[in-house]
mmCIF file of C-alpha atoms in Angstrom:
data_model
loop_
_atom_site.group_PDB
_atom_site.id
_atom_site.type_symbol
_atom_site.label_atom_id
_atom_site.label_comp_id
_atom_site.label_asym_id
_atom_site.label_seq_id
_atom_site.Cartn_x
_atom_site.Cartn_y
_atom_site.Cartn_z
ATOM 1 C CA MET M 170 63.161 -13.640 24.247
ATOM 2 C CA CYS M 171 63.987 -17.642 24.825
ATOM 3 C CA ASN M 172 66.733 -19.447 22.816
ATOM 4 C CA GLU M 173 63.299 -21.089 20.508
ATOM 5 C CA GLN M 174 62.285 -17.494 19.699
ATOM 6 C CA VAL M 175 65.703 -16.352 18.473
ATOM 7 C CA PHE M 176 66.270 -19.244 16.007
ATOM 8 C CA LYS M 177 62.911 -18.872 14.636
ATOM 9 C CA VAL M 178 63.570 -15.061 14.034
ATOM 10 C CA ILE M 179 67.088 -16.018 12.547
ATOM 11 C CA LYS M 180 65.392 -19.017 10.350
ATOM 12 C CA SER M 181 62.363 -16.904 8.899
ATOM 13 C CA ARG M 182 64.510 -13.512 8.406
ATOM 14 C CA ARG M 183 64.845 -13.277 4.212
ATOM 15 C CA ALA M 184 65.746 -10.438 2.157
ATOM 16 C CA VAL M 185 62.847 -8.857 1.362
ATOM 17 C CA ARG M 186 62.207 -6.292 -2.249
ATOM 18 C CA LYS M 187 59.072 -5.718 -2.043
ATOM 19 C CA TYR M 188 57.352 -3.182 0.607
ATOM 20 C CA LEU M 189 53.964 -2.090 1.285
ATOM 21 C CA ASP M 190 53.684 2.091 0.993
ATOM 22 C CA LYS M 191 52.883 2.399 4.566
ATOM 23 C CA PRO M 192 55.443 4.617 6.975
ATOM 24 C CA VAL M 193 57.396 2.826 9.612
ATOM 25 C CA SER M 194 57.333 4.910 12.880
ATOM 26 C CA ARG M 195 60.023 6.817 14.117
ATOM 27 C CA GLU M 196 59.850 4.441 17.519
ATOM 28 C CA LEU M 197 60.636 1.340 15.124
ATOM 29 C CA ILE M 198 63.409 2.846 13.447
ATOM 30 C CA GLU M 199 64.983 4.069 16.994
ATOM 31 C CA GLN M 200 64.895 0.059 18.154
ATOM 32 C CA ILE M 201 66.321 -0.736 15.153
ATOM 33 C CA LEU M 202 69.428 1.695 15.313
ATOM 34 C CA GLU M 203 69.805 0.981 18.852
ATOM 35 C CA ALA M 204 70.333 -2.910 17.957
ATOM 36 C CA GLY M 205 72.715 -1.913 15.326
ATOM 37 C CA GLN M 206 74.234 0.307 18.184
ATOM 38 C CA LEU M 207 74.862 -2.577 20.285
ATOM 39 C CA ALA M 208 76.845 -4.786 17.893
ATOM 40 C CA PRO M 209 80.151 -5.834 18.597
ATOM 41 C CA SER M 210 83.243 -4.076 17.072
ATOM 42 C CA GLY M 211 86.591 -4.483 16.915
ATOM 43 C CA MET M 212 88.303 -2.772 19.770
ATOM 44 C CA ASN M 213 85.019 -1.968 21.055
ATOM 45 C CA SER M 214 85.481 1.159 18.039
ATOM 46 C CA GLN M 215 81.944 1.540 17.158
ATOM 47 C CA PRO M 216 82.823 2.845 14.326
ATOM 48 C CA TRP M 217 79.610 3.878 12.538
ATOM 49 C CA ARG M 218 77.005 6.395 12.185
ATOM 50 C CA PHE M 219 73.649 6.178 10.727
ATOM 51 C CA VAL M 220 71.615 8.402 7.893
ATOM 52 C CA VAL M 221 67.706 7.947 7.954
ATOM 53 C CA VAL M 222 66.145 8.769 4.944
ATOM 54 C CA ARG M 223 62.633 8.228 5.070
ATOM 55 C CA ASP M 224 61.495 11.379 2.640
ATOM 56 C CA PRO M 225 59.870 9.854 -0.333
ATOM 57 C CA VAL M 226 61.240 13.227 -2.423
ATOM 58 C CA LEU M 227 65.486 12.524 -1.187
ATOM 59 C CA ARG M 228 64.931 8.615 -1.763
ATOM 60 C CA LYS M 229 63.772 9.126 -5.294
ATOM 61 C CA GLU M 230 66.908 11.489 -5.958
ATOM 62 C CA LEU M 231 69.147 9.099 -4.010
ATOM 63 C CA ALA M 232 67.681 5.745 -6.727
ATOM 64 C CA VAL M 233 68.117 8.138 -9.470
ATOM 65 C CA ALA M 234 71.757 9.195 -8.692
ATOM 66 C CA ALA M 235 71.987 5.580 -7.713
ATOM 67 C CA ARG M 236 70.948 4.019 -10.963
ATOM 68 C CA LYS M 237 72.907 6.042 -13.422
ATOM 69 C CA LYS M 238 76.196 5.063 -11.662
ATOM 70 C CA ALA M 239 75.241 1.280 -10.977
ATOM 71 C CA GLU M 240 75.772 -0.137 -14.698
ATOM 72 C CA PRO M 241 79.592 -0.869 -14.232
ATOM 73 C CA PHE M 242 78.751 -2.348 -10.727
ATOM 74 C CA TYR M 243 76.374 -5.003 -12.528
ATOM 75 C CA GLU M 244 78.171 -5.367 -15.469
ATOM 76 C CA GLU M 245 80.852 -6.972 -13.268
ATOM 77 C CA MET M 246 78.404 -8.713 -11.178
ATOM 78 C CA PHE M 247 77.456 -10.656 -14.231
ATOM 79 C CA GLN M 248 80.747 -11.695 -14.641
ATOM 80 C CA LYS M 249 80.817 -13.777 -11.867
ATOM 81 C CA PHE M 250 77.142 -14.741 -11.557
ATOM 82 C CA PRO M 251 75.879 -14.779 -15.533
ATOM 83 C CA GLU M 252 72.462 -16.739 -14.152
ATOM 84 C CA ARG M 253 71.503 -13.457 -12.089
ATOM 85 C CA ARG M 254 71.450 -11.049 -15.277
ATOM 86 C CA PRO M 255 67.743 -11.870 -16.810
ATOM 87 C CA LEU M 256 66.603 -11.518 -13.203
ATOM 88 C CA ILE M 257 68.214 -8.044 -12.205
ATOM 89 C CA GLU M 258 67.331 -6.894 -15.871
ATOM 90 C CA GLN M 259 63.854 -7.749 -15.553
ATOM 91 C CA ARG M 260 63.799 -5.724 -11.525
ATOM 92 C CA PHE M 261 65.127 -2.898 -13.831
ATOM 93 C CA ALA M 262 62.750 -2.733 -16.701
ATOM 94 C CA THR M 263 59.335 -3.246 -14.781
ATOM 95 C CA MET M 264 60.196 -2.143 -10.927
ATOM 96 C CA THR M 265 59.535 1.831 -10.483
ATOM 97 C CA ASP M 266 62.669 1.651 -8.150
ATOM 98 C CA PRO M 267 65.007 -1.246 -8.614
ATOM 99 C CA ILE M 268 67.418 0.117 -6.297
ATOM 100 C CA TYR M 269 65.589 1.209 -2.857
ATOM 101 C CA TYR M 270 62.651 -1.100 -3.856
ATOM 102 C CA SER M 271 60.292 1.643 -2.862
ATOM 103 C CA ALA M 272 61.028 0.554 1.096
ATOM 104 C CA PRO M 273 59.842 3.699 3.238
ATOM 105 C CA VAL M 274 63.160 3.471 4.955
ATOM 106 C CA VAL M 275 66.870 3.632 3.940
ATOM 107 C CA ILE M 276 69.329 3.330 6.639
ATOM 108 C CA PHE M 277 72.827 4.419 5.125
ATOM 109 C CA LEU M 278 75.723 2.894 7.477
ATOM 110 C CA ILE M 279 78.576 4.938 7.408
ATOM 111 C CA CYS M 280 81.895 3.796 8.741
ATOM 112 C CA GLU M 281 85.736 5.142 8.912
ATOM 113 C CA GLY M 282 88.697 3.062 10.260
ATOM 114 C CA ARG M 283 90.413 0.054 10.409
ATOM 115 C CA PHE M 284 87.276 -2.289 11.507
ATOM 116 C CA ALA M 285 84.973 -0.245 9.395
ATOM 117 C CA ALA M 286 83.364 -3.082 7.295
ATOM 118 C CA THR M 287 83.770 -6.151 9.590
ATOM 119 C CA SER M 288 81.600 -4.007 12.092
ATOM 120 C CA ALA M 289 79.380 -3.052 9.819
ATOM 121 C CA GLY M 290 78.444 -6.556 8.851
ATOM 122 C CA LEU M 291 77.592 -6.906 12.576
ATOM 123 C CA ALA M 292 75.487 -3.781 13.113
ATOM 124 C CA ALA M 293 73.811 -4.098 9.821
ATOM 125 C CA GLU M 294 72.950 -7.946 10.909
ATOM 126 C CA ASN M 295 71.837 -6.942 14.520
ATOM 127 C CA MET M 296 69.744 -4.237 12.804
ATOM 128 C CA PHE M 297 68.100 -7.040 9.985
ATOM 129 C CA LEU M 298 67.075 -9.115 12.968
ATOM 130 C CA ALA M 299 65.608 -6.661 15.338
ATOM 131 C CA ALA M 300 63.719 -5.593 12.182
ATOM 132 C CA LYS M 301 61.913 -9.012 11.808
ATOM 133 C CA ALA M 302 61.644 -9.556 15.444
ATOM 134 C CA LEU M 303 59.562 -5.943 14.908
ATOM 135 C CA GLY M 304 57.346 -7.197 12.166
ATOM 136 C CA LEU M 305 59.851 -5.384 9.292
ATOM 137 C CA GLY M 306 61.323 -6.623 6.317
ATOM 138 C CA SER M 307 64.779 -5.389 5.476
ATOM 139 C CA ILE M 308 67.599 -5.648 2.848
ATOM 140 C CA TRP M 309 71.189 -5.123 2.127
ATOM 141 C CA VAL M 310 71.635 -3.061 -1.132
ATOM 142 C CA ASP M 311 75.165 -2.719 -2.235
ATOM 143 C CA ALA M 312 73.932 -0.828 -5.547
ATOM 144 C CA GLY M 313 72.491 1.822 -3.071
ATOM 145 C CA ARG M 314 75.796 3.432 -2.075
ATOM 146 C CA PHE M 315 76.232 4.857 -5.935
ATOM 147 C CA GLY M 316 73.756 7.200 -5.053
ATOM 148 C CA LEU M 317 75.891 8.972 -2.601
ATOM 149 C CA GLU M 318 78.634 9.488 -4.729
ATOM 150 C CA ASP M 319 76.953 12.807 -5.336
ATOM 151 C CA GLU M 320 79.118 15.772 -3.877
ATOM 152 C CA ALA M 321 75.827 17.526 -3.316
ATOM 153 C CA ILE M 322 74.310 14.247 -1.745
ATOM 154 C CA LYS M 323 78.120 13.461 0.312
ATOM 155 C CA THR M 324 77.209 17.537 1.250
ATOM 156 C CA LYS M 325 73.877 16.668 2.730
ATOM 157 C CA PHE M 326 74.732 13.695 4.630
ATOM 158 C CA GLY M 327 77.967 15.241 5.623
ATOM 159 C CA ILE M 328 80.080 12.555 4.602
ATOM 160 C CA LYS M 329 83.745 13.006 5.094
ATOM 161 C CA GLY M 330 86.900 12.405 2.729
ATOM 162 C CA THR M 331 87.827 9.277 5.775
ATOM 163 C CA GLU M 332 84.111 7.797 6.087
ATOM 164 C CA GLU M 333 83.020 5.129 3.709
ATOM 165 C CA ILE M 334 79.163 4.448 3.094
ATOM 166 C CA ILE M 335 79.205 0.555 3.995
ATOM 167 C CA ALA M 336 75.716 -0.197 3.435
ATOM 168 C CA PRO M 337 72.290 1.129 2.424
ATOM 169 C CA LEU M 338 69.785 -0.918 4.736
ATOM 170 C CA LEU M 339 65.881 -0.768 3.780
ATOM 171 C CA PHE M 340 63.735 -1.572 6.045
ATOM 172 C CA GLY M 341 59.561 -1.727 5.855
ATOM 173 C CA TYR M 342 56.416 -3.570 5.656
ATOM 174 C CA ALA M 343 57.016 -6.562 3.720
ATOM 175 C CA ASP M 344 54.970 -7.087 0.858
ATOM 176 C CA GLU M 345 56.303 -10.349 0.066
ATOM 177 C CA GLU M 346 57.255 -13.751 1.592
ATOM 178 C CA PRO M 347 60.511 -14.752 0.274
ATOM 179 C CA GLU M 348 60.986 -18.639 0.150
ATOM 180 C CA LEU M 349 64.737 -19.415 1.908
ATOM 181 C CA PRO M 350 67.079 -19.609 -1.187
ATOM 182 C CA PRO M 351 69.057 -22.955 -1.331
ATOM 183 C CA ARG M 352 71.624 -23.624 1.081
ATOM 184 C CA LYS M 353 75.093 -24.811 0.359
ATOM 185 C CA GLU M 354 76.268 -28.191 2.342
ATOM 186 C CA LEU M 355 77.609 -26.763 6.142
ATOM 187 C CA ALA M 356 81.535 -26.769 5.216
ATOM 188 C CA VAL M 357 82.930 -27.625 8.811
ATOM 189 C CA LYS M 358 85.949 -29.313 9.660
ATOM 190 C CA TRP M 359 86.417 -30.692 13.207
ATOM 191 C CA PHE M 360 89.171 -31.480 15.257
#
C-alpha cells in the first residue's frame, strides 16, 4: 500500500453507528484480529486478548446487561458534555440496540498489566484502520463494557480478576457514511 492509500484510509475512517444486517466472514475478522496483534505495545508486552461475539442471542444479552448499568456512565458524561444529551437520549428512544448498534461483530479487547490501556488503544486503532481498508465500518463503544460486569458473562468469557475490559469494538458493513466531525485546530509547539 502506498503512502497515498494509507492516508486515504486514515482520512476516511469514521465512527459507524448503523450497520447492515450482513454477516462478516471469519476471514475478515481474522485479518482485523491480526492487525490488532501486530500493534506496538509497552515493552512488547502484548497485554491483550480478544473475545469475538458474533452470536446474535449473546449480543442481545450483552446489550441488555450493558444498558441496565450504563445509566450512571451517561449521567457523568452529560455533566462534561451536556450538548450530547439530546442525541444520546434520541438513540435510546429510537434504536433497538443503542449500545452495540446491532453490529454483527463485537470484539472485546481485554488486557492486563502496566501497559494495558495504552497498548489497547494502539491495537484498537490498528483494527479500525484494517477494517476500513477491508470495506468495514467500526466504532469503540465504551458503554458496552458494562455488559461484562455480569458474573455469568465474565465466567463465559474467562475474565480473570486481574484483567480489564478495555474496549468493546464493533465491526460490520456500514449502513451510513458519516461526515468528518469538526476538528480542533492543530495544536503544535515547534522548537
